[in-house]
Amino acid sequence: MTAGTFTTADGCALTFDVAGRGQPVLWQHGLGAPLDQPLEVFPQDTGLQRVTVMCRGHGGSALGDPSRLSIAQFAEDALALLDHLGVEQATVGGISLGAAIALRLASFNAPRVAKLVLARPAWVDGPSIERQHGYHVAAQYLEQYGAEEGAERFRASPEFLEVLAASPDNAASLIGFFKRPRPDTTIALLLRIPLDWPGVSRAQITTFRQPALVIGNDQDYVHPLAYARELASLIPGSRLAEITSKTIDRAAYVAEFRDALAGFLSDRGGDR
């Protein structure tokens, strides 16, 4: 495994992680997530090279100018990392925010994307502000009350209770934002990214020609299974893998996620 840092065109220092040898797979994390999140579900011994850039404000990456925080910027940064590493083409995918980055790259930088993986997508073809409103509210509590009191007050908020009733796993993730080591970056990210979207229209999605896998699960307030199903129906010839929710069985979620991803990544017959 190799960890490194590179600097973007606008001077933002980003950390990245590379493991394995073989065809590269750009595999991206979700909003606020550490490197452990995408690593947990990535299959072992694939004969592939996993490449992950920690988005601005995540891990050891700098935040940069907060006004530049967007899915489009994160996609541009991911492409800059591929350039930095000398990677001409890669399988591109990720979880939640990572899926949004992959979706944008597949549309605006199609020649660079060999295959596409959209796992637990939080957007389809427009903003998903209602589903992600809890993120925005969490940022406001964190900014106003600090980590400890903010978390306590947020637990009693109607926004948190609505998410908790539908998806305990999503609720746990929301509380996790109050425990991140850099509150300033958390606030900046949560005030902006949940209001954003990949910027890829339904018409654009239907023109994708890369082999694609969409992974979704039920009991997920922020990443409705309906989003995964809709994206799979829009992308020509794509596969849909419906896996067990972490709320039901975390071990099954991880195992089924790995199996679906391993099968897709190793299937050369699916290449077009």
mmCIF file of C-alpha atoms in Angstrom:
data_model
loop_
_atom_site.group_PDB
_atom_site.id
_atom_site.type_symbol
_atom_site.label_atom_id
_atom_site.label_comp_id
_atom_site.label_asym_id
_atom_site.label_seq_id
_atom_site.Cartn_x
_atom_site.Cartn_y
_atom_site.Cartn_z
ATOM 1 C CA MET A 1 0.000 0.000 0.000
ATOM 2 C CA THR A 2 1.302 3.439 -0.924
ATOM 3 C CA ALA A 3 0.150 6.727 0.581
ATOM 4 C CA GLY A 4 1.034 10.046 -0.969
ATOM 5 C CA THR A 5 0.133 13.689 -1.411
ATOM 6 C CA PHE A 6 -0.273 15.826 -4.516
ATOM 7 C CA THR A 7 -1.280 19.443 -5.047
ATOM 8 C CA THR A 8 -4.164 20.504 -7.272
ATOM 9 C CA ALA A 9 -4.014 23.338 -9.799
ATOM 10 C CA ASP A 10 -5.544 25.729 -7.259
ATOM 11 C CA GLY A 11 -2.991 24.774 -4.605
ATOM 12 C CA CYS A 12 -4.965 22.327 -2.447
ATOM 13 C CA ALA A 13 -2.867 19.476 -1.011
ATOM 14 C CA LEU A 14 -4.733 16.163 -1.194
ATOM 15 C CA THR A 15 -3.756 12.777 0.188
ATOM 16 C CA PHE A 16 -4.250 9.541 -1.712
ATOM 17 C CA ASP A 17 -3.850 5.825 -1.175
ATOM 18 C CA VAL A 18 -2.854 3.159 -3.720
ATOM 19 C CA ALA A 19 -2.841 -0.599 -3.123
ATOM 20 C CA GLY A 20 -2.213 -3.610 -5.363
ATOM 21 C CA ARG A 21 -1.047 -4.009 -8.923
ATOM 22 C CA GLY A 22 -2.890 -4.395 -12.188
ATOM 23 C CA GLN A 23 -5.650 -2.423 -13.867
ATOM 24 C CA PRO A 24 -6.500 0.654 -11.777
ATOM 25 C CA VAL A 25 -9.805 1.129 -9.983
ATOM 26 C CA LEU A 26 -10.537 4.641 -8.701
ATOM 27 C CA TRP A 27 -12.624 3.795 -5.638
ATOM 28 C CA GLN A 28 -14.065 6.739 -3.696
ATOM 29 C CA HIS A 29 -15.468 7.280 -0.202
ATOM 30 C CA GLY A 30 -18.711 8.880 0.958
ATOM 31 C CA LEU A 31 -19.269 12.312 2.500
ATOM 32 C CA GLY A 32 -17.379 12.671 5.767
ATOM 33 C CA ALA A 33 -16.124 9.097 5.627
ATOM 34 C CA PRO A 34 -12.593 7.937 6.433
ATOM 35 C CA LEU A 35 -10.502 5.720 4.160
ATOM 36 C CA ASP A 36 -11.746 2.676 6.106
ATOM 37 C CA GLN A 37 -15.201 2.987 4.520
ATOM 38 C CA PRO A 38 -14.277 2.239 0.886
ATOM 39 C CA LEU A 39 -11.586 -0.234 1.961
ATOM 40 C CA GLU A 40 -14.019 -2.323 4.005
ATOM 41 C CA VAL A 41 -16.025 -3.412 0.962
ATOM 42 C CA PHE A 42 -13.300 -3.560 -1.668
ATOM 43 C CA PRO A 43 -12.550 -7.211 -2.524
ATOM 44 C CA GLN A 44 -9.149 -8.655 -1.698
ATOM 45 C CA ASP A 45 -6.757 -10.388 -4.113
ATOM 46 C CA THR A 46 -8.445 -9.010 -7.230
ATOM 47 C CA GLY A 47 -5.282 -8.530 -9.277
ATOM 48 C CA LEU A 48 -6.329 -4.892 -9.575
ATOM 49 C CA GLN A 49 -4.899 -1.645 -8.278
ATOM 50 C CA ARG A 50 -7.169 0.357 -5.973
ATOM 51 C CA VAL A 51 -6.687 4.128 -6.060
ATOM 52 C CA THR A 52 -8.462 6.410 -3.575
ATOM 53 C CA VAL A 53 -8.110 10.162 -3.210
ATOM 54 C CA MET A 54 -9.321 11.695 0.033
ATOM 55 C CA CYS A 55 -11.597 14.523 -1.065
ATOM 56 C CA ARG A 56 -11.026 18.049 0.190
ATOM 57 C CA GLY A 57 -11.686 18.217 3.933
ATOM 58 C CA HIS A 58 -11.382 14.430 4.369
ATOM 59 C CA GLY A 59 -8.579 12.435 5.967
ATOM 60 C CA GLY A 60 -5.275 14.252 5.610
ATOM 61 C CA SER A 61 -6.463 16.366 2.680
ATOM 62 C CA ALA A 62 -6.626 20.131 3.027
ATOM 63 C CA LEU A 63 -9.991 21.878 2.819
ATOM 64 C CA GLY A 64 -8.851 24.606 0.469
ATOM 65 C CA ASP A 65 -11.206 27.445 -0.378
ATOM 66 C CA PRO A 66 -14.620 26.426 1.052
ATOM 67 C CA SER A 67 -16.400 28.144 -1.828
ATOM 68 C CA ARG A 68 -14.852 25.573 -4.192
ATOM 69 C CA LEU A 69 -16.367 22.593 -2.388
ATOM 70 C CA SER A 70 -18.594 20.757 -4.862
ATOM 71 C CA ILE A 71 -19.066 17.373 -6.481
ATOM 72 C CA ALA A 72 -17.732 18.837 -9.733
ATOM 73 C CA GLN A 73 -14.553 19.958 -7.940
ATOM 74 C CA PHE A 74 -14.126 16.565 -6.267
ATOM 75 C CA ALA A 75 -14.433 14.893 -9.686
ATOM 76 C CA GLU A 76 -11.857 17.307 -11.115
ATOM 77 C CA ASP A 77 -9.529 16.470 -8.215
ATOM 78 C CA ALA A 78 -9.955 12.726 -8.799
ATOM 79 C CA LEU A 79 -9.096 13.194 -12.460
ATOM 80 C CA ALA A 80 -6.047 15.241 -11.427
ATOM 81 C CA LEU A 81 -4.880 12.327 -9.284
ATOM 82 C CA LEU A 82 -5.181 9.929 -12.229
ATOM 83 C CA ASP A 83 -3.102 12.388 -14.253
ATOM 84 C CA HIS A 84 -0.580 12.629 -11.408
ATOM 85 C CA LEU A 85 -0.263 8.832 -11.348
ATOM 86 C CA GLY A 86 -0.087 8.545 -15.135
ATOM 87 C CA VAL A 87 -3.349 6.582 -15.357
ATOM 88 C CA GLU A 88 -5.030 7.009 -18.740
ATOM 89 C CA GLN A 89 -8.120 4.928 -18.030
ATOM 90 C CA ALA A 90 -9.580 3.287 -14.916
ATOM 91 C CA THR A 91 -12.657 1.602 -13.574
ATOM 92 C CA VAL A 92 -14.318 4.396 -11.611
ATOM 93 C CA GLY A 93 -16.689 3.984 -8.703
ATOM 94 C CA GLY A 94 -17.529 4.776 -5.139
ATOM 95 C CA ILE A 95 -20.040 4.904 -2.330
ATOM 96 C CA SER A 96 -22.635 7.703 -2.009
ATOM 97 C CA LEU A 97 -20.586 10.872 -2.665
ATOM 98 C CA GLY A 98 -18.049 8.571 -4.345
ATOM 99 C CA ALA A 99 -20.801 7.323 -6.654
ATOM 100 C CA ALA A 100 -21.706 10.926 -7.510
ATOM 101 C CA ILE A 101 -18.081 11.641 -8.417
ATOM 102 C CA ALA A 102 -17.991 8.499 -10.570
ATOM 103 C CA LEU A 103 -21.260 9.425 -12.291
ATOM 104 C CA ARG A 104 -19.881 12.836 -13.198
ATOM 105 C CA LEU A 105 -16.603 11.408 -14.504
ATOM 106 C CA ALA A 106 -18.469 8.850 -16.630
ATOM 107 C CA SER A 107 -20.453 11.639 -18.248
ATOM 108 C CA PHE A 108 -17.885 14.419 -18.688
ATOM 109 C CA ASN A 109 -14.710 12.336 -19.008
ATOM 110 C CA ALA A 110 -16.049 9.155 -20.617
ATOM 111 C CA PRO A 111 -12.784 8.096 -22.357
ATOM 112 C CA ARG A 112 -11.085 7.899 -18.962
ATOM 113 C CA VAL A 113 -13.725 5.539 -17.517
ATOM 114 C CA ALA A 114 -13.447 1.852 -18.465
ATOM 115 C CA LYS A 115 -16.166 0.612 -16.119
ATOM 116 C CA LEU A 116 -18.535 2.339 -13.716
ATOM 117 C CA VAL A 117 -19.660 1.379 -10.188
ATOM 118 C CA LEU A 118 -22.361 3.372 -8.403
ATOM 119 C CA ALA A 119 -22.785 2.093 -4.847
ATOM 120 C CA ARG A 120 -25.599 3.368 -2.637
ATOM 121 C CA PRO A 121 -26.206 6.451 -4.791
ATOM 122 C CA ALA A 122 -27.577 9.504 -2.989
ATOM 123 C CA TRP A 123 -28.521 11.346 -6.192
ATOM 124 C CA VAL A 124 -30.075 10.452 -9.549
ATOM 125 C CA ASP A 125 -30.518 13.408 -11.903
ATOM 126 C CA GLY A 126 -30.990 16.352 -9.574
ATOM 127 C CA PRO A 127 -30.482 17.600 -6.014
ATOM 128 C CA SER A 128 -31.731 15.368 -3.189
ATOM 129 C CA ILE A 129 -32.091 18.082 -0.572
ATOM 130 C CA GLU A 130 -34.997 16.518 1.339
ATOM 131 C CA ARG A 131 -33.170 13.205 1.854
ATOM 132 C CA GLN A 132 -29.966 14.990 2.879
ATOM 133 C CA HIS A 133 -31.501 17.740 4.978
ATOM 134 C CA GLY A 134 -30.217 16.048 8.148
ATOM 135 C CA TYR A 135 -26.630 16.750 7.070
ATOM 136 C CA HIS A 136 -27.335 20.457 6.770
ATOM 137 C CA VAL A 137 -29.071 20.573 10.155
ATOM 138 C CA ALA A 138 -26.191 18.658 11.776
ATOM 139 C CA ALA A 139 -23.776 21.302 10.487
ATOM 140 C CA GLN A 140 -25.884 24.054 12.026
ATOM 141 C CA TYR A 141 -25.951 22.319 15.443
ATOM 142 C CA LEU A 142 -22.206 21.664 15.288
ATOM 143 C CA GLU A 143 -21.475 25.263 14.352
ATOM 144 C CA GLN A 144 -23.762 26.758 16.993
ATOM 145 C CA TYR A 145 -23.218 24.436 19.956
ATOM 146 C CA GLY A 146 -19.940 22.600 19.373
ATOM 147 C CA ALA A 147 -19.368 18.859 19.170
ATOM 148 C CA GLU A 148 -20.645 17.561 22.520
ATOM 149 C CA GLU A 149 -23.652 19.798 23.143
ATOM 150 C CA GLY A 150 -24.438 19.922 19.433
ATOM 151 C CA ALA A 151 -24.675 16.133 19.220
ATOM 152 C CA GLU A 152 -26.905 15.998 22.298
ATOM 153 C CA ARG A 153 -29.276 18.634 20.939
ATOM 154 C CA PHE A 154 -29.240 17.128 17.432
ATOM 155 C CA ARG A 155 -30.317 13.719 18.810
ATOM 156 C CA ALA A 156 -33.565 15.343 19.942
ATOM 157 C CA SER A 157 -34.226 17.172 16.673
ATOM 158 C CA PRO A 158 -37.121 16.103 14.421
ATOM 159 C CA GLU A 159 -34.705 15.784 11.489
ATOM 160 C CA PHE A 160 -32.546 13.246 13.318
ATOM 161 C CA LEU A 161 -35.527 11.314 14.678
ATOM 162 C CA GLU A 162 -36.993 10.992 11.173
ATOM 163 C CA VAL A 163 -33.767 9.484 9.853
ATOM 164 C CA LEU A 164 -33.408 7.240 12.934
ATOM 165 C CA ALA A 165 -36.877 5.792 12.391
ATOM 166 C CA ALA A 166 -36.101 4.882 8.790
ATOM 167 C CA SER A 167 -32.428 3.934 8.973
ATOM 168 C CA PRO A 168 -30.451 3.521 12.230
ATOM 169 C CA ASP A 169 -27.267 3.191 10.161
ATOM 170 C CA ASN A 170 -27.796 6.604 8.546
ATOM 171 C CA ALA A 171 -28.576 8.050 11.969
ATOM 172 C CA ALA A 172 -25.306 6.687 13.363
ATOM 173 C CA SER A 173 -23.445 8.281 10.450
ATOM 174 C CA LEU A 174 -25.043 11.641 11.209
ATOM 175 C CA ILE A 175 -23.922 11.487 14.842
ATOM 176 C CA GLY A 176 -20.471 10.483 13.616
ATOM 177 C CA PHE A 177 -20.042 13.921 12.044
ATOM 178 C CA PHE A 178 -19.881 15.421 15.542
ATOM 179 C CA LYS A 179 -16.898 13.177 16.331
ATOM 180 C CA ARG A 180 -14.759 14.123 13.314
ATOM 181 C CA PRO A 181 -11.420 15.668 14.337
ATOM 182 C CA ARG A 182 -11.794 18.896 12.325
ATOM 183 C CA PRO A 183 -15.174 20.524 13.025
ATOM 184 C CA ASP A 184 -14.439 23.426 10.664
ATOM 185 C CA THR A 185 -14.064 21.110 7.675
ATOM 186 C CA THR A 186 -17.178 19.147 8.711
ATOM 187 C CA ILE A 187 -19.268 22.303 8.879
ATOM 188 C CA ALA A 188 -17.977 23.540 5.518
ATOM 189 C CA LEU A 189 -18.699 20.205 3.819
ATOM 190 C CA LEU A 190 -22.148 19.665 5.341
ATOM 191 C CA LEU A 191 -23.319 23.176 4.536
ATOM 192 C CA ARG A 192 -22.495 22.724 0.838
ATOM 193 C CA ILE A 193 -22.380 19.164 -0.520
ATOM 194 C CA PRO A 194 -25.922 18.065 0.523
ATOM 195 C CA LEU A 195 -27.306 20.976 -1.520
ATOM 196 C CA ASP A 196 -25.260 19.977 -4.561
ATOM 197 C CA TRP A 197 -25.721 17.225 -7.169
ATOM 198 C CA PRO A 198 -23.533 15.549 -9.823
ATOM 199 C CA GLY A 199 -24.783 17.808 -12.614
ATOM 200 C CA VAL A 200 -25.578 14.892 -14.926
ATOM 201 C CA SER A 201 -29.008 14.871 -16.557
ATOM 202 C CA ARG A 202 -31.231 11.864 -17.170
ATOM 203 C CA ALA A 203 -30.605 12.234 -20.913
ATOM 204 C CA GLN A 204 -26.851 12.140 -20.338
ATOM 205 C CA ILE A 205 -27.109 9.032 -18.162
ATOM 206 C CA THR A 206 -28.918 7.144 -20.912
ATOM 207 C CA THR A 207 -25.934 7.689 -23.239
ATOM 208 C CA PHE A 208 -23.433 5.860 -20.989
ATOM 209 C CA ARG A 209 -21.682 3.033 -22.788
ATOM 210 C CA GLN A 210 -19.358 1.781 -20.056
ATOM 211 C CA PRO A 211 -20.215 -1.533 -18.379
ATOM 212 C CA ALA A 212 -21.884 -0.468 -15.145
ATOM 213 C CA LEU A 213 -22.782 -1.953 -11.775
ATOM 214 C CA VAL A 214 -25.242 -0.258 -9.428
ATOM 215 C CA ILE A 215 -25.365 -1.429 -5.794
ATOM 216 C CA GLY A 216 -28.212 -0.542 -3.441
ATOM 217 C CA ASN A 217 -29.935 -1.675 -0.292
ATOM 218 C CA ASP A 218 -33.233 -1.069 1.441
ATOM 219 C CA GLN A 219 -33.707 0.634 4.828
ATOM 220 C CA ASP A 220 -31.482 3.516 3.782
ATOM 221 C CA TYR A 221 -32.969 6.997 4.180
ATOM 222 C CA VAL A 222 -30.164 8.933 2.466
ATOM 223 C CA HIS A 223 -29.538 6.363 -0.280
ATOM 224 C CA PRO A 224 -32.967 4.988 -1.190
ATOM 225 C CA LEU A 225 -33.010 1.688 -3.036
ATOM 226 C CA ALA A 226 -35.308 3.445 -5.519
ATOM 227 C CA TYR A 227 -32.374 5.654 -6.571
ATOM 228 C CA ALA A 228 -30.210 2.624 -7.331
ATOM 229 C CA ARG A 229 -33.023 0.972 -9.253
ATOM 230 C CA GLU A 230 -33.684 4.132 -11.268
ATOM 231 C CA LEU A 231 -30.038 4.606 -12.213
ATOM 232 C CA ALA A 232 -29.778 0.948 -13.219
ATOM 233 C CA SER A 233 -32.834 1.365 -15.431
ATOM 234 C CA LEU A 234 -31.342 4.454 -17.096
ATOM 235 C CA ILE A 235 -27.833 3.108 -17.815
ATOM 236 C CA PRO A 236 -27.973 0.777 -20.838
ATOM 237 C CA GLY A 237 -27.020 -2.804 -20.015
ATOM 238 C CA SER A 238 -26.121 -2.088 -16.391
ATOM 239 C CA ARG A 239 -26.279 -4.619 -13.566
ATOM 240 C CA LEU A 240 -28.175 -4.029 -10.334
ATOM 241 C CA ALA A 241 -27.068 -5.719 -7.106
ATOM 242 C CA GLU A 242 -29.504 -5.401 -4.204
ATOM 243 C CA ILE A 243 -27.666 -6.278 -0.997
ATOM 244 C CA THR A 244 -28.527 -6.600 2.694
ATOM 245 C CA SER A 245 -28.721 -3.351 4.638
ATOM 246 C CA LYS A 246 -26.186 -2.657 7.393
ATOM 247 C CA THR A 247 -29.181 -2.012 9.635
ATOM 248 C CA ILE A 248 -30.166 -5.687 9.292
ATOM 249 C CA ASP A 249 -26.778 -7.427 9.192
ATOM 250 C CA ARG A 250 -23.517 -5.536 8.788
ATOM 251 C CA ALA A 251 -21.461 -8.674 8.090
ATOM 252 C CA ALA A 252 -23.852 -9.711 5.324
ATOM 253 C CA TYR A 253 -23.742 -6.189 3.882
ATOM 254 C CA VAL A 254 -19.947 -6.274 3.646
ATOM 255 C CA ALA A 255 -19.808 -9.818 2.249
ATOM 256 C CA GLU A 256 -22.494 -9.215 -0.390
ATOM 257 C CA PHE A 257 -20.995 -5.863 -1.375
ATOM 258 C CA ARG A 258 -17.556 -7.455 -1.847
ATOM 259 C CA ASP A 259 -19.003 -10.350 -3.837
ATOM 260 C CA ALA A 260 -20.964 -8.077 -6.180
ATOM 261 C CA LEU A 261 -17.972 -5.825 -6.728
ATOM 262 C CA ALA A 262 -15.527 -8.706 -7.186
ATOM 263 C CA GLY A 263 -17.745 -10.389 -9.751
ATOM 264 C CA PHE A 264 -18.136 -7.198 -11.765
ATOM 265 C CA LEU A 265 -14.483 -6.167 -11.628
ATOM 266 C CA SER A 266 -13.248 -9.595 -12.686
ATOM 267 C CA ASP A 267 -15.751 -10.039 -15.536
ATOM 268 C CA ARG A 268 -13.877 -9.243 -18.710
ATOM 269 C CA GLY A 269 -16.778 -10.587 -20.716
ATOM 270 C CA GLY A 270 -18.817 -7.568 -19.691
ATOM 271 C CA ASP A 271 -16.395 -5.152 -21.333
ATOM 272 C CA ARG A 272 -17.720 -3.375 -24.406
#
